[in-house]
Amino acid sequence: MPFNVWCGGCSSMIGKGVRFNAEKKQVGNYYSTKIWSFSMKSPCCQHEIVIHTDPKNTEYVIISGAQRKTEDFDVEDAETLLLPADEERDKLADPMYKLEHQGEDIRKKKEEEPVLVRLQRLSDSRHSDDYSLNRTLRDRLRVI
């Protein structure tokens, strides 16, 4: 399965990467690229699921028998950086806007710098001697 789906027959989830013995047949063309149809039985209730390839959008489309699980992405939960929007990028290119917000950026840097220094020291202390760390790990995992 190319993505997580909900089974249409019993409403159980089928995870991404689950393999199926699917019946494959060509159902059309997008320019010179073939559009394939995959028919398979759900492992939980033997309900038939049909998926087509979509070469135009380079993805798969569920035709029948299942519903794609929508997964919302939250930047804070994933602990990633939020990229600025186009308007914000345009503002950052403006020298006057940059000058007005430079003080706030310096204040943020001073607040976060001790945390970063502490994390760097912790990392250095834990990984300073690779030989002894490896030896300790091997001793713990060795079965006598």
mmCIF file of C-alpha atoms in Angstrom:
data_model
loop_
_atom_site.group_PDB
_atom_site.id
_atom_site.type_symbol
_atom_site.label_atom_id
_atom_site.label_comp_id
_atom_site.label_asym_id
_atom_site.label_seq_id
_atom_site.Cartn_x
_atom_site.Cartn_y
_atom_site.Cartn_z
ATOM 1 C CA MET A 1 0.000 0.000 0.000
ATOM 2 C CA PRO A 2 1.559 3.348 -0.969
ATOM 3 C CA PHE A 3 -0.012 5.204 1.999
ATOM 4 C CA ASN A 4 -2.137 4.588 5.094
ATOM 5 C CA VAL A 5 -5.796 3.801 4.306
ATOM 6 C CA TRP A 6 -8.999 2.878 6.128
ATOM 7 C CA CYS A 7 -10.648 -0.310 4.854
ATOM 8 C CA GLY A 8 -14.093 0.323 3.360
ATOM 9 C CA GLY A 9 -15.438 -3.000 4.569
ATOM 10 C CA CYS A 10 -14.508 -3.100 8.254
ATOM 11 C CA SER A 11 -12.976 0.369 8.887
ATOM 12 C CA SER A 12 -9.662 -1.035 10.100
ATOM 13 C CA MET A 13 -6.442 0.719 9.128
ATOM 14 C CA ILE A 14 -4.096 -0.755 6.522
ATOM 15 C CA GLY A 15 -0.608 0.653 6.958
ATOM 16 C CA LYS A 16 1.735 2.071 4.376
ATOM 17 C CA GLY A 17 4.081 -0.587 3.021
ATOM 18 C CA VAL A 18 1.747 -3.578 3.428
ATOM 19 C CA ARG A 19 2.284 -5.898 0.458
ATOM 20 C CA PHE A 20 -0.530 -7.437 -1.560
ATOM 21 C CA ASN A 21 -0.927 -9.950 -4.355
ATOM 22 C CA ALA A 22 -2.737 -7.509 -6.600
ATOM 23 C CA GLU A 23 -4.238 -8.000 -10.024
ATOM 24 C CA LYS A 24 -2.635 -5.449 -12.332
ATOM 25 C CA LYS A 25 -4.205 -4.243 -15.573
ATOM 26 C CA GLN A 26 -3.865 -1.259 -17.859
ATOM 27 C CA VAL A 27 -6.933 1.006 -17.837
ATOM 28 C CA GLY A 28 -5.769 3.941 -19.954
ATOM 29 C CA ASN A 29 -2.983 6.283 -20.973
ATOM 30 C CA TYR A 30 -1.800 9.723 -19.926
ATOM 31 C CA TYR A 31 0.031 10.847 -23.059
ATOM 32 C CA SER A 32 2.439 7.911 -23.549
ATOM 33 C CA THR A 33 2.414 6.754 -19.903
ATOM 34 C CA LYS A 34 0.193 3.820 -19.009
ATOM 35 C CA ILE A 35 -2.399 4.159 -16.241
ATOM 36 C CA TRP A 36 -2.469 0.989 -14.152
ATOM 37 C CA SER A 37 -5.254 -0.401 -12.003
ATOM 38 C CA PHE A 38 -4.465 -2.584 -8.990
ATOM 39 C CA SER A 39 -7.238 -4.757 -7.520
ATOM 40 C CA MET A 40 -6.553 -6.443 -4.191
ATOM 41 C CA LYS A 41 -8.377 -7.976 -1.242
ATOM 42 C CA SER A 42 -8.210 -6.370 2.188
ATOM 43 C CA PRO A 43 -6.300 -8.605 4.643
ATOM 44 C CA CYS A 44 -8.826 -7.976 7.424
ATOM 45 C CA CYS A 45 -12.196 -8.690 5.749
ATOM 46 C CA GLN A 46 -11.437 -9.680 2.121
ATOM 47 C CA HIS A 47 -13.096 -6.457 0.874
ATOM 48 C CA GLU A 48 -11.910 -5.500 -2.634
ATOM 49 C CA ILE A 49 -9.762 -2.366 -2.921
ATOM 50 C CA VAL A 50 -9.041 -0.756 -6.303
ATOM 51 C CA ILE A 51 -6.227 1.765 -6.798
ATOM 52 C CA HIS A 52 -5.186 3.550 -10.020
ATOM 53 C CA THR A 53 -1.926 5.276 -10.832
ATOM 54 C CA ASP A 54 -2.118 9.010 -11.575
ATOM 55 C CA PRO A 55 0.886 9.912 -13.751
ATOM 56 C CA LYS A 56 -0.260 13.534 -14.099
ATOM 57 C CA ASN A 57 0.114 14.178 -10.355
ATOM 58 C CA THR A 58 2.645 11.357 -9.757
ATOM 59 C CA GLU A 59 0.576 9.602 -7.096
ATOM 60 C CA TYR A 60 -1.994 6.863 -6.551
ATOM 61 C CA VAL A 61 -5.775 7.365 -6.429
ATOM 62 C CA ILE A 62 -8.129 5.105 -4.478
ATOM 63 C CA ILE A 63 -11.048 4.242 -6.747
ATOM 64 C CA SER A 64 -13.071 2.019 -4.418
ATOM 65 C CA GLY A 65 -12.941 -0.098 -1.288
ATOM 66 C CA ALA A 66 -10.892 2.180 0.959
ATOM 67 C CA GLN A 67 -10.412 5.747 2.098
ATOM 68 C CA ARG A 68 -7.066 7.488 2.343
ATOM 69 C CA LYS A 69 -6.059 8.433 5.873
ATOM 70 C CA THR A 70 -5.447 12.168 6.062
ATOM 71 C CA GLU A 71 -2.531 13.029 8.282
ATOM 72 C CA ASP A 72 -2.211 16.611 9.463
ATOM 73 C CA PHE A 73 1.301 17.941 9.868
ATOM 74 C CA ASP A 74 2.071 20.177 12.828
ATOM 75 C CA VAL A 75 5.441 21.940 12.798
ATOM 76 C CA GLU A 76 5.756 21.960 16.598
ATOM 77 C CA ASP A 77 4.937 18.256 16.983
ATOM 78 C CA ALA A 78 7.485 17.309 14.331
ATOM 79 C CA GLU A 79 10.078 19.623 15.936
ATOM 80 C CA THR A 80 10.992 21.225 12.632
ATOM 81 C CA LEU A 81 11.480 24.813 11.570
ATOM 82 C CA LEU A 82 8.583 26.800 10.190
ATOM 83 C CA LEU A 83 9.578 28.272 6.844
ATOM 84 C CA PRO A 84 8.535 31.884 6.345
ATOM 85 C CA ALA A 85 5.705 32.689 3.955
ATOM 86 C CA ASP A 86 6.281 34.677 0.759
ATOM 87 C CA GLU A 87 5.147 37.913 2.439
ATOM 88 C CA GLU A 88 7.576 37.398 5.314
ATOM 89 C CA ARG A 89 10.435 36.687 2.891
ATOM 90 C CA ASP A 90 9.653 39.924 1.049
ATOM 91 C CA LYS A 91 9.672 41.832 4.347
ATOM 92 C CA LEU A 92 13.027 40.312 5.315
ATOM 93 C CA ALA A 93 14.484 41.550 2.042
ATOM 94 C CA ASP A 94 13.467 45.129 3.018
ATOM 95 C CA PRO A 95 16.402 46.850 4.825
ATOM 96 C CA MET A 96 14.142 49.071 6.982
ATOM 97 C CA TYR A 97 12.092 46.099 8.227
ATOM 98 C CA LYS A 98 15.318 44.261 8.974
ATOM 99 C CA LEU A 99 16.686 47.190 10.971
ATOM 100 C CA GLU A 100 13.464 47.506 13.013
ATOM 101 C CA HIS A 101 13.495 43.827 14.016
ATOM 102 C CA GLN A 102 17.240 43.429 14.509
ATOM 103 C CA GLY A 103 16.972 44.217 18.242
ATOM 104 C CA GLU A 104 14.370 41.495 18.768
ATOM 105 C CA ASP A 105 16.557 38.973 16.930
ATOM 106 C CA ILE A 106 19.556 39.836 19.123
ATOM 107 C CA ARG A 107 17.425 39.438 22.278
ATOM 108 C CA LYS A 108 16.222 35.995 21.123
ATOM 109 C CA LYS A 109 19.788 34.951 20.395
ATOM 110 C CA LYS A 110 20.961 35.951 23.885
ATOM 111 C CA GLU A 111 18.081 34.039 25.498
ATOM 112 C CA GLU A 112 18.704 30.826 23.562
ATOM 113 C CA GLU A 113 22.510 30.853 23.625
ATOM 114 C CA PRO A 114 22.956 29.378 27.163
ATOM 115 C CA VAL A 115 20.682 26.463 26.300
ATOM 116 C CA LEU A 116 22.678 25.719 23.157
ATOM 117 C CA VAL A 117 25.980 25.939 25.030
ATOM 118 C CA ARG A 118 24.660 23.552 27.711
ATOM 119 C CA LEU A 119 23.491 21.072 25.062
ATOM 120 C CA GLN A 120 26.863 21.240 23.295
ATOM 121 C CA ARG A 121 28.724 20.569 26.569
ATOM 122 C CA LEU A 122 26.436 17.636 27.347
ATOM 123 C CA SER A 123 27.004 16.184 23.882
ATOM 124 C CA ASP A 124 30.772 16.635 24.164
ATOM 125 C CA SER A 125 30.887 14.959 27.578
ATOM 126 C CA ARG A 126 28.900 11.947 26.398
ATOM 127 C CA HIS A 127 30.824 11.375 23.181
ATOM 128 C CA SER A 128 34.354 12.371 24.126
ATOM 129 C CA ASP A 129 35.815 8.841 24.421
ATOM 130 C CA ASP A 130 34.392 6.545 21.759
ATOM 131 C CA TYR A 131 36.565 3.588 22.754
ATOM 132 C CA SER A 132 35.305 3.398 26.338
ATOM 133 C CA LEU A 133 31.694 3.996 25.257
ATOM 134 C CA ASN A 134 31.907 1.139 22.775
ATOM 135 C CA ARG A 135 33.550 -1.133 25.342
ATOM 136 C CA THR A 136 30.850 -0.372 27.941
ATOM 137 C CA LEU A 137 28.098 -1.045 25.427
ATOM 138 C CA ARG A 138 29.657 -4.336 24.323
ATOM 139 C CA ASP A 139 30.046 -5.427 27.971
ATOM 140 C CA ARG A 140 26.359 -4.725 28.628
ATOM 141 C CA LEU A 141 25.196 -6.618 25.560
ATOM 142 C CA ARG A 142 27.535 -9.574 25.950
ATOM 143 C CA VAL A 143 25.739 -12.669 27.194
ATOM 144 C CA ILE A 144 27.792 -14.848 29.516
#
